[in-house]
Each structure stands twice: as C-alpha cells, then as structure tokens.
Short mmCIF file of C-alpha atoms in Angstrom, two decimals:
data_model
loop_
_atom_site.label_atom_id
_atom_site.label_comp_id
_atom_site.label_asym_id
_atom_site.label_seq_id
_atom_site.Cartn_x
_atom_site.Cartn_y
_atom_site.Cartn_z
CA MET A 25 15.59 -3.71 -6.81
CA ASN A 26 12.18 -4.20 -8.61
CA ARG A 27 11.47 -1.11 -10.62
CA THR A 28 7.65 -1.40 -10.62
CA GLY A 29 7.37 -2.07 -6.87
CA ARG A 30 6.93 -5.36 -5.06
CA TYR A 31 3.22 -5.07 -4.05
CA ARG A 32 1.66 -3.47 -7.16
CA LEU A 33 -0.39 -6.57 -7.94
CA ARG A 34 -1.88 -6.51 -4.48
CA THR A 35 -2.84 -2.84 -4.85
CA ARG A 36 -4.67 -3.67 -8.12
CA LEU A 37 -6.49 -6.53 -6.46
CA ARG A 38 -7.53 -4.18 -3.59
CA ALA A 39 -9.18 -1.91 -6.16
CA HIS A 40 -11.35 -4.76 -7.62
CA LEU A 41 -11.98 -7.21 -4.63
CA PRO A 42 -14.90 -6.81 -2.26
CA TRP A 43 -13.70 -5.27 1.09
CA PHE A 44 -14.60 -8.36 3.18
CA LEU A 45 -11.89 -10.25 1.23
CA VAL A 46 -9.41 -7.48 1.58
CA ASP A 47 -10.08 -7.28 5.30
CA ARG A 48 -9.39 -11.06 5.65
CA GLY A 49 -5.91 -10.68 4.27
CA VAL A 50 -6.33 -11.63 0.62
CA ALA A 51 -4.78 -8.41 -0.46
CA ARG A 52 -3.28 -6.74 2.59
CA LYS A 53 -0.49 -4.18 2.39
CA GLY A 54 2.96 -5.83 2.32
CA ARG A 55 5.15 -5.87 5.38
CA ARG A 56 8.35 -5.36 3.45
CA ASP A 57 9.38 -2.17 1.68
CA CYS A 58 7.79 -2.09 -1.79
CA GLY A 59 10.80 -0.28 -3.31
CA ASP A 60 8.67 2.30 -5.22
CA HIS A 61 6.34 4.28 -2.90
CA GLU A 62 3.16 5.90 -4.02
CA TRP A 63 2.05 8.40 -1.28
CA TYR A 64 -1.35 9.34 0.05
CA ASN A 65 -2.39 11.73 2.89
CA HIS A 66 -3.36 9.47 5.79
CA ASP A 67 -4.38 12.01 8.45
CA GLY A 68 -3.05 15.45 7.45
CA LEU A 69 0.23 14.81 9.33
CA VAL A 70 1.56 11.55 7.86
CA ALA A 71 1.83 10.33 4.33
CA ARG A 72 1.66 6.61 3.82
CA CYS A 73 2.45 4.35 0.85
CA TYR A 74 -0.44 2.58 -0.90
CA HIS A 75 1.53 -0.58 -1.26
CA CYS A 76 3.56 -1.30 1.97
CA GLU A 77 3.41 -0.83 5.70
CA PRO A 78 7.02 0.61 6.18
CA GLY A 79 6.38 3.52 3.77
CA GLN A 80 5.71 6.58 5.95
CA ARG A 81 6.85 10.13 5.85
CA PRO A 82 5.71 13.54 7.17
CA TRP A 83 2.87 15.09 5.01
CA THR A 84 3.95 18.38 3.56
#
C-alpha cells in the first residue's frame, strides 16, 4: 500500500487550480480508496476524506 496516499497530488492541485478547472474534472477526488485518509467535517454528522470518495466515517 502507498504510504503517502494515492491522491495526494490531486489534492495539492485542487489547492492551486482555479475552481472551474476542478469542477470540470481536472483534479476531482479519486473513486478508489486513497489508503491514507485525512478527515474533514462535512456536515456535522459525517467526516469525509480530502482525497477520495470512499473515505467516510461518523463525525465525533
């Protein structure tokens, strides 16, 4: 398994690209598990991973 996470480059690109490019799919979240989740509070109930779509857990 990749120790630094599969989609870290995409996350870095998202921070620096204009949003219209991100919305068109240039740096979307990955569909596969990134292998090294970094969590953020999505809506007060669910925590999601910055890097991949499958990464979800209850927010505590």
